[in-house]
Amino acid sequence: MKILLSIISICILGFIGSRWSFSHFKMPRFATQVFFTGAEFILVGLLLGPSFLNVLDEKIILSLHPVRALCLGWIGFLFGLQLDRNVFREFPREYLRIAIFLPISIAAIMLLPMYFTLASIFHGGMSLLPAALVISFTAAVTAPSSLAIFQQYHNLQRSPLITLFRFVAGFDAFPGVLITGIAGAMVCTSLPNAEFLPAGLVWFLFITVTGLLMGIILVLLLDTNPNSEETGLYLTGIIVLLGGIGFYFHHSCLYMAALAGIVVANSKYADQIHDLAIRPERTIYILLLLLSAASADLRTSIHPGFILMYVMFRFSAKMATGSLAASFWGRWPLTHRSLGLGLLSEGGM
């Protein structure tokens, strides 16, 4: 009964928050950055978690892992829908070059410091390399919401530089999504009768083929000209299936669902599915914030030294890679040495 009440409670919070937290009403700029991005639900999740009120205790959080897998699958699918090859053709080539260069370069700068910092904290007691990889690529992610708020405050609707920033922010999470798939395969269990190929490679091929196959199946289902209710059922079923596979085998729901989203994005049904999938995005995002924050154990999750190292190296990496991008494409008038300053906001992905 407590689990059922917890599910109902967080769903109500997610629904109300999606209608209230992102509302456009006047408030101080700092408060806008908090409330318009839904970051206050991190505090709500911590309050409901074991560290404070214990409404969502460890047993309930464990039981809610399938809900988290579903949410991650939905967010991953939405992200994959952005990778439409026709969209990339509408922008200068430099946009895509910078969007690829920045996250890879930032992760390369972050990897060793994060690895040795984790090693000093956990003394080799966890899978350090996959964790360091995921954290390093997470550092590259930029928050599109913060850029949108900045653009609105300063009336920069037609600024080419803001357009570049928003393009980068919409793309720079993809290498991180890919790395979650690789990291999950790296820490996987061994496979029987897998003598010729490493188990990690076999698992990575399995989840890659699964994600692409589910995207193809969804496109084939849409070829039957379903009505809107049937389309919603097909979409939800595919995402639930991918989330379930990822949850059961302990692999990245984000990665598999993103691959399915890429397949659909490059089909004739891209606009139709995007309009349908985008509707619950805010509610699902808030549910993820609540569940992630409630899962955090403040006794073990807070390491001031690690946080300081992360912030320092992330700032340095953003500035350094922005300057490098300016030097590589300096002939292009939109790039300049302070490019990294526009991409400092941390993205929720």
Short mmCIF file of C-alpha atoms in Angstrom, two decimals:
data_model
loop_
_atom_site.label_atom_id
_atom_site.label_comp_id
_atom_site.label_asym_id
_atom_site.label_seq_id
_atom_site.Cartn_x
_atom_site.Cartn_y
_atom_site.Cartn_z
CA MET A 1 0.00 0.00 0.00
CA LYS A 2 2.82 2.41 0.85
CA ILE A 3 4.44 1.76 -2.53
CA LEU A 4 1.16 2.48 -4.32
CA LEU A 5 0.65 5.70 -2.36
CA SER A 6 4.25 6.73 -3.13
CA ILE A 7 3.73 6.18 -6.85
CA ILE A 8 0.50 8.19 -6.78
CA SER A 9 2.19 10.98 -4.77
CA ILE A 10 5.17 11.42 -7.06
CA CYS A 11 2.91 11.28 -10.14
CA ILE A 12 0.76 14.05 -8.66
CA LEU A 13 3.89 16.07 -7.86
CA GLY A 14 5.18 15.55 -11.38
CA PHE A 15 1.89 16.57 -12.97
CA ILE A 16 1.42 19.67 -10.80
CA GLY A 17 5.06 20.63 -11.18
CA SER A 18 4.90 20.42 -14.96
CA ARG A 19 2.06 22.93 -14.92
CA TRP A 20 3.45 25.28 -12.25
CA SER A 21 7.23 25.13 -12.20
CA PHE A 22 7.66 26.15 -15.84
CA SER A 23 5.01 28.89 -15.78
CA HIS A 24 6.08 32.26 -17.13
CA PHE A 25 5.58 34.82 -14.40
CA LYS A 26 7.85 37.57 -13.19
CA MET A 27 10.45 36.74 -10.57
CA PRO A 28 14.12 37.57 -9.84
CA ARG A 29 16.57 36.23 -12.39
CA PHE A 30 18.23 33.82 -9.95
CA ALA A 31 14.84 32.39 -8.98
CA THR A 32 13.96 32.07 -12.66
CA GLN A 33 17.01 29.86 -13.24
CA VAL A 34 15.78 27.59 -10.43
CA PHE A 35 12.04 27.44 -10.96
CA PHE A 36 11.93 27.47 -14.75
CA THR A 37 14.30 24.48 -14.88
CA GLY A 38 12.50 22.46 -12.20
CA ALA A 39 15.58 22.30 -9.99
CA GLU A 40 13.45 22.83 -6.88
CA PHE A 41 12.25 19.24 -7.25
CA ILE A 42 15.74 18.07 -6.37
CA LEU A 43 15.15 19.61 -2.94
CA VAL A 44 11.69 18.04 -2.75
CA GLY A 45 13.17 14.65 -3.63
CA LEU A 46 15.85 14.98 -0.96
CA LEU A 47 13.20 15.95 1.57
CA LEU A 48 11.08 12.89 0.73
CA GLY A 49 14.08 10.54 0.72
CA PRO A 50 15.69 8.45 3.47
CA SER A 51 17.95 11.31 4.56
CA PHE A 52 15.01 13.38 5.87
CA LEU A 53 11.31 12.40 5.99
CA ASN A 54 11.87 8.86 4.70
CA VAL A 55 8.57 8.92 2.80
CA LEU A 56 10.42 7.29 -0.09
CA ASP A 57 12.53 4.79 1.86
CA GLU A 58 15.15 2.52 0.36
CA LYS A 59 12.69 -0.33 -0.21
CA ILE A 60 10.26 1.90 -2.10
CA ILE A 61 13.05 3.50 -4.15
CA LEU A 62 14.22 0.02 -5.15
CA SER A 63 10.66 -0.90 -6.14
CA LEU A 64 10.41 2.26 -8.25
CA HIS A 65 13.44 1.41 -10.41
CA PRO A 66 11.17 0.24 -13.28
CA VAL A 67 9.47 3.65 -13.22
CA ARG A 68 12.87 5.30 -13.50
CA ALA A 69 13.78 2.99 -16.39
CA LEU A 70 10.59 4.01 -18.20
CA CYS A 71 11.32 7.71 -17.62
CA LEU A 72 14.90 7.36 -18.81
CA GLY A 73 13.70 5.52 -21.89
CA TRP A 74 11.22 8.28 -22.70
CA ILE A 75 13.83 11.03 -22.27
CA GLY A 76 16.32 9.05 -24.34
CA PHE A 77 13.77 8.58 -27.11
CA LEU A 78 13.01 12.31 -27.13
CA PHE A 79 16.70 13.07 -27.39
CA GLY A 80 17.10 10.70 -30.31
CA LEU A 81 14.24 12.46 -32.08
CA GLN A 82 16.41 15.59 -32.25
CA LEU A 83 19.04 13.90 -34.41
CA ASP A 84 17.34 14.41 -37.75
CA ARG A 85 19.79 14.65 -40.63
CA ASN A 86 17.56 17.20 -42.37
CA VAL A 87 17.85 19.57 -39.40
CA PHE A 88 21.64 19.52 -39.55
CA ARG A 89 21.53 20.62 -43.18
CA GLU A 90 19.78 23.85 -42.15
CA PHE A 91 22.81 25.06 -40.16
CA PRO A 92 26.40 25.92 -41.15
CA ARG A 93 28.87 23.05 -41.00
CA GLU A 94 30.77 24.85 -38.25
CA TYR A 95 27.81 24.35 -35.91
CA LEU A 96 28.11 20.57 -36.11
CA ARG A 97 31.92 20.62 -35.97
CA ILE A 98 31.89 22.66 -32.77
CA ALA A 99 29.05 20.55 -31.30
CA ILE A 100 31.10 17.39 -31.83
CA PHE A 101 34.45 18.86 -30.86
CA LEU A 102 33.39 20.42 -27.54
CA PRO A 103 31.97 17.41 -25.64
CA ILE A 104 34.74 15.06 -26.75
CA SER A 105 37.46 17.57 -25.85
CA ILE A 106 35.88 18.44 -22.50
CA ALA A 107 35.58 14.75 -21.60
CA ALA A 108 39.22 14.16 -22.59
CA ILE A 109 40.35 16.94 -20.24
CA MET A 110 38.10 15.72 -17.41
CA LEU A 111 38.79 11.98 -17.60
CA LEU A 112 42.10 11.61 -15.76
CA PRO A 113 41.33 14.09 -12.94
CA MET A 114 37.94 12.45 -12.36
CA TYR A 115 39.44 8.96 -12.44
CA PHE A 116 42.16 9.71 -9.89
CA THR A 117 39.76 11.67 -7.68
CA LEU A 118 37.32 8.75 -7.63
CA ALA A 119 40.21 6.37 -6.95
CA SER A 120 41.29 8.44 -3.94
CA ILE A 121 37.74 8.45 -2.55
CA PHE A 122 36.68 4.85 -3.19
CA HIS A 123 40.12 3.18 -3.14
CA GLY A 124 39.32 1.04 -6.15
CA GLY A 125 36.10 -0.24 -4.61
CA MET A 126 33.96 0.50 -7.68
CA SER A 127 34.19 0.41 -11.45
CA LEU A 128 36.28 3.56 -11.68
CA LEU A 129 36.83 3.85 -15.43
CA PRO A 130 33.16 3.60 -16.49
CA ALA A 131 32.18 5.99 -13.70
CA ALA A 132 34.89 8.47 -14.68
CA LEU A 133 33.82 8.24 -18.34
CA VAL A 134 30.18 8.99 -17.57
CA ILE A 135 31.07 11.87 -15.23
CA SER A 136 33.50 13.35 -17.77
CA PHE A 137 30.95 13.35 -20.57
CA THR A 138 28.30 14.66 -18.18
CA ALA A 139 30.51 17.71 -17.66
CA ALA A 140 30.14 18.57 -21.35
CA VAL A 141 26.34 18.82 -21.24
CA THR A 142 24.85 22.33 -21.44
CA ALA A 143 21.38 23.29 -20.16
CA PRO A 144 19.17 24.48 -23.06
CA SER A 145 16.70 25.95 -20.53
CA SER A 146 19.26 28.38 -19.13
CA LEU A 147 20.15 29.54 -22.62
CA ALA A 148 16.47 30.02 -23.44
CA ILE A 149 15.98 32.12 -20.29
CA PHE A 150 19.03 34.24 -21.12
CA GLN A 151 17.79 34.68 -24.68
CA GLN A 152 14.37 35.80 -23.47
CA TYR A 153 15.71 38.23 -20.85
CA HIS A 154 18.00 39.99 -23.32
CA ASN A 155 15.70 39.79 -26.36
CA LEU A 156 18.24 37.94 -28.47
CA GLN A 157 15.75 36.10 -30.64
CA ARG A 158 17.83 36.52 -33.79
CA SER A 159 21.33 36.34 -32.34
CA PRO A 160 23.51 33.95 -34.40
CA LEU A 161 25.70 33.32 -31.36
CA ILE A 162 22.74 32.26 -29.21
CA THR A 163 21.59 30.04 -32.08
CA LEU A 164 25.02 28.37 -32.03
CA PHE A 165 24.85 27.91 -28.23
CA ARG A 166 21.40 26.35 -28.42
CA PHE A 167 22.49 24.06 -31.25
CA VAL A 168 25.46 22.87 -29.18
CA ALA A 169 23.26 22.45 -26.10
CA GLY A 170 20.85 20.32 -28.10
CA PHE A 171 23.60 18.02 -29.34
CA ASP A 172 26.36 17.84 -26.74
CA ALA A 173 24.61 15.23 -24.60
CA PHE A 174 24.68 12.61 -27.37
CA PRO A 175 28.31 11.53 -26.77
CA GLY A 176 27.37 11.14 -23.10
CA VAL A 177 24.33 9.04 -24.00
CA LEU A 178 26.61 6.85 -26.13
CA ILE A 179 29.05 6.53 -23.24
CA THR A 180 26.29 5.32 -20.90
CA GLY A 181 25.75 2.43 -23.29
CA ILE A 182 29.49 1.68 -23.40
CA ALA A 183 29.86 2.03 -19.63
CA GLY A 184 26.98 -0.38 -19.01
CA ALA A 185 28.58 -2.92 -21.31
CA MET A 186 31.95 -2.51 -19.58
CA VAL A 187 30.58 -3.53 -16.18
CA CYS A 188 28.29 -6.28 -17.45
CA THR A 189 28.34 -9.87 -16.33
CA SER A 190 30.17 -12.41 -18.45
CA LEU A 191 28.36 -14.47 -21.04
CA PRO A 192 28.52 -18.26 -21.34
CA ASN A 193 30.03 -19.60 -24.55
CA ALA A 194 31.39 -16.15 -25.47
CA GLU A 195 34.89 -17.27 -26.29
CA PHE A 196 35.71 -15.28 -29.41
CA LEU A 197 34.46 -11.81 -28.44
CA PRO A 198 34.71 -9.93 -25.13
CA ALA A 199 31.49 -10.03 -23.13
CA GLY A 200 31.36 -6.22 -23.03
CA LEU A 201 31.46 -5.99 -26.81
CA VAL A 202 28.75 -8.64 -27.18
CA TRP A 203 26.49 -6.78 -24.76
CA PHE A 204 27.11 -3.45 -26.50
CA LEU A 205 26.22 -4.96 -29.87
CA PHE A 206 23.13 -6.51 -28.30
CA ILE A 207 21.76 -3.25 -26.87
CA THR A 208 22.68 -1.35 -30.05
CA VAL A 209 20.85 -3.80 -32.29
CA THR A 210 17.92 -3.88 -29.85
CA GLY A 211 17.55 -0.08 -29.88
CA LEU A 212 17.74 0.15 -33.67
CA LEU A 213 15.38 -2.80 -34.10
CA MET A 214 12.75 -1.28 -31.82
CA GLY A 215 12.92 1.95 -33.82
CA ILE A 216 12.41 0.01 -37.06
CA ILE A 217 9.48 -1.90 -35.56
CA LEU A 218 7.84 1.36 -34.49
CA VAL A 219 8.20 2.77 -38.02
CA LEU A 220 6.69 -0.41 -39.48
CA LEU A 221 3.78 -0.18 -37.06
CA LEU A 222 3.20 3.42 -38.13
CA ASP A 223 3.06 2.26 -41.75
CA THR A 224 -0.33 0.68 -40.91
CA ASN A 225 -1.86 4.18 -40.60
CA PRO A 226 -2.95 3.90 -36.95
CA ASN A 227 -5.15 6.50 -35.31
CA SER A 228 -3.80 8.79 -32.58
CA GLU A 229 -4.74 6.42 -29.74
CA GLU A 230 -3.06 3.46 -31.43
CA THR A 231 0.02 5.54 -32.22
CA GLY A 232 0.30 6.53 -28.56
CA LEU A 233 -0.05 2.89 -27.56
CA TYR A 234 2.67 1.78 -29.99
CA LEU A 235 5.02 4.52 -28.82
CA THR A 236 4.46 3.80 -25.13
CA GLY A 237 4.83 0.07 -25.69
CA ILE A 238 8.16 0.41 -27.49
CA ILE A 239 9.56 2.72 -24.81
CA VAL A 240 8.29 0.50 -21.98
CA LEU A 241 9.88 -2.51 -23.68
CA LEU A 242 13.22 -0.75 -24.09
CA GLY A 243 13.12 0.49 -20.50
CA GLY A 244 12.29 -3.02 -19.30
CA ILE A 245 15.14 -4.57 -21.27
CA GLY A 246 17.57 -1.98 -19.96
CA PHE A 247 16.32 -2.43 -16.38
CA TYR A 248 16.42 -6.24 -16.50
CA PHE A 249 19.89 -6.51 -18.02
CA HIS A 250 21.29 -3.45 -16.17
CA HIS A 251 22.11 -1.51 -19.33
CA SER A 252 21.48 2.04 -20.46
CA CYS A 253 17.80 2.75 -21.15
CA LEU A 254 18.88 6.18 -22.40
CA TYR A 255 21.14 4.74 -25.07
CA MET A 256 18.77 2.11 -26.44
CA ALA A 257 15.78 4.46 -26.54
CA ALA A 258 17.89 7.21 -28.15
CA LEU A 259 18.80 4.83 -30.98
CA ALA A 260 15.11 4.06 -31.51
CA GLY A 261 14.41 7.79 -31.52
CA ILE A 262 17.09 8.40 -34.16
CA VAL A 263 15.51 5.81 -36.45
CA VAL A 264 12.08 7.45 -36.10
CA ALA A 265 13.55 10.95 -36.48
CA ASN A 266 14.86 10.04 -39.90
CA SER A 267 11.56 8.60 -41.07
CA LYS A 268 8.48 10.32 -42.49
CA TYR A 269 6.75 10.00 -39.12
CA ALA A 270 9.20 12.21 -37.23
CA ASP A 271 6.89 15.21 -36.75
CA GLN A 272 3.90 13.07 -35.81
CA ILE A 273 5.79 11.13 -33.14
CA HIS A 274 7.58 14.22 -31.83
CA ASP A 275 4.29 16.01 -31.20
CA LEU A 276 3.02 12.99 -29.29
CA ALA A 277 6.17 12.20 -27.33
CA ILE A 278 6.83 15.78 -26.22
CA ARG A 279 3.57 16.12 -24.28
CA PRO A 280 4.62 14.31 -21.06
CA GLU A 281 8.26 15.48 -21.22
CA ARG A 282 8.07 17.93 -18.30
CA THR A 283 6.20 15.51 -16.06
CA ILE A 284 8.71 12.73 -16.79
CA TYR A 285 11.66 15.10 -16.25
CA ILE A 286 10.28 16.08 -12.83
CA LEU A 287 9.70 12.43 -11.91
CA LEU A 288 13.35 11.73 -12.71
CA LEU A 289 14.47 14.65 -10.56
CA LEU A 290 12.36 13.43 -7.64
CA LEU A 291 13.51 9.82 -7.89
CA SER A 292 17.18 10.67 -8.41
CA ALA A 293 17.26 13.10 -5.49
CA ALA A 294 15.37 10.70 -3.22
CA SER A 295 17.92 7.97 -4.05
CA ALA A 296 20.84 10.11 -2.87
CA ASP A 297 22.32 9.25 0.50
CA LEU A 298 23.80 12.48 1.84
CA ARG A 299 26.15 10.53 4.10
CA THR A 300 27.97 9.04 1.10
CA SER A 301 26.96 11.25 -1.84
CA ILE A 302 28.55 14.50 -0.70
CA HIS A 303 32.33 14.67 -1.15
CA PRO A 304 33.37 18.35 -0.99
CA GLY A 305 36.78 17.63 -2.51
CA PHE A 306 35.28 15.82 -5.47
CA ILE A 307 32.68 18.55 -6.03
CA LEU A 308 35.39 21.21 -5.97
CA MET A 309 37.55 19.25 -8.41
CA TYR A 310 34.59 18.71 -10.73
CA VAL A 311 33.61 22.39 -10.79
CA MET A 312 37.17 23.60 -11.27
CA PHE A 313 38.08 21.19 -14.05
CA ARG A 314 34.72 21.60 -15.77
CA PHE A 315 35.10 25.38 -15.84
CA SER A 316 38.67 25.07 -17.13
CA ALA A 317 37.69 22.48 -19.74
CA LYS A 318 34.79 24.59 -21.03
CA MET A 319 36.99 27.67 -21.36
CA ALA A 320 39.93 25.80 -22.91
CA THR A 321 37.85 23.91 -25.47
CA GLY A 322 35.93 27.07 -26.36
CA SER A 323 39.21 28.84 -27.02
CA LEU A 324 40.47 25.90 -29.09
CA ALA A 325 37.29 25.91 -31.15
CA ALA A 326 37.80 29.61 -31.80
CA SER A 327 41.35 28.98 -32.98
CA PHE A 328 40.31 26.10 -35.26
CA TRP A 329 37.41 28.00 -36.82
CA GLY A 330 38.59 31.53 -36.15
CA ARG A 331 37.81 32.65 -39.68
CA TRP A 332 34.17 32.21 -38.80
CA PRO A 333 32.95 35.42 -37.17
CA LEU A 334 30.77 33.68 -34.55
CA THR A 335 33.65 31.95 -32.77
CA HIS A 336 35.79 33.81 -30.28
CA ARG A 337 37.97 33.02 -27.27
CA SER A 338 35.20 33.29 -24.68
CA LEU A 339 32.96 30.77 -26.43
CA GLY A 340 32.99 28.46 -23.39
CA LEU A 341 31.39 31.09 -21.15
CA GLY A 342 28.10 30.71 -22.99
CA LEU A 343 28.03 26.98 -22.32
CA LEU A 344 28.73 26.86 -18.57
CA SER A 345 25.23 25.99 -17.36
CA GLU A 346 25.03 22.30 -16.36
CA GLY A 347 22.45 20.32 -18.31
CA GLY A 348 19.97 17.95 -16.70
CA MET A 349 20.73 15.13 -19.16
#
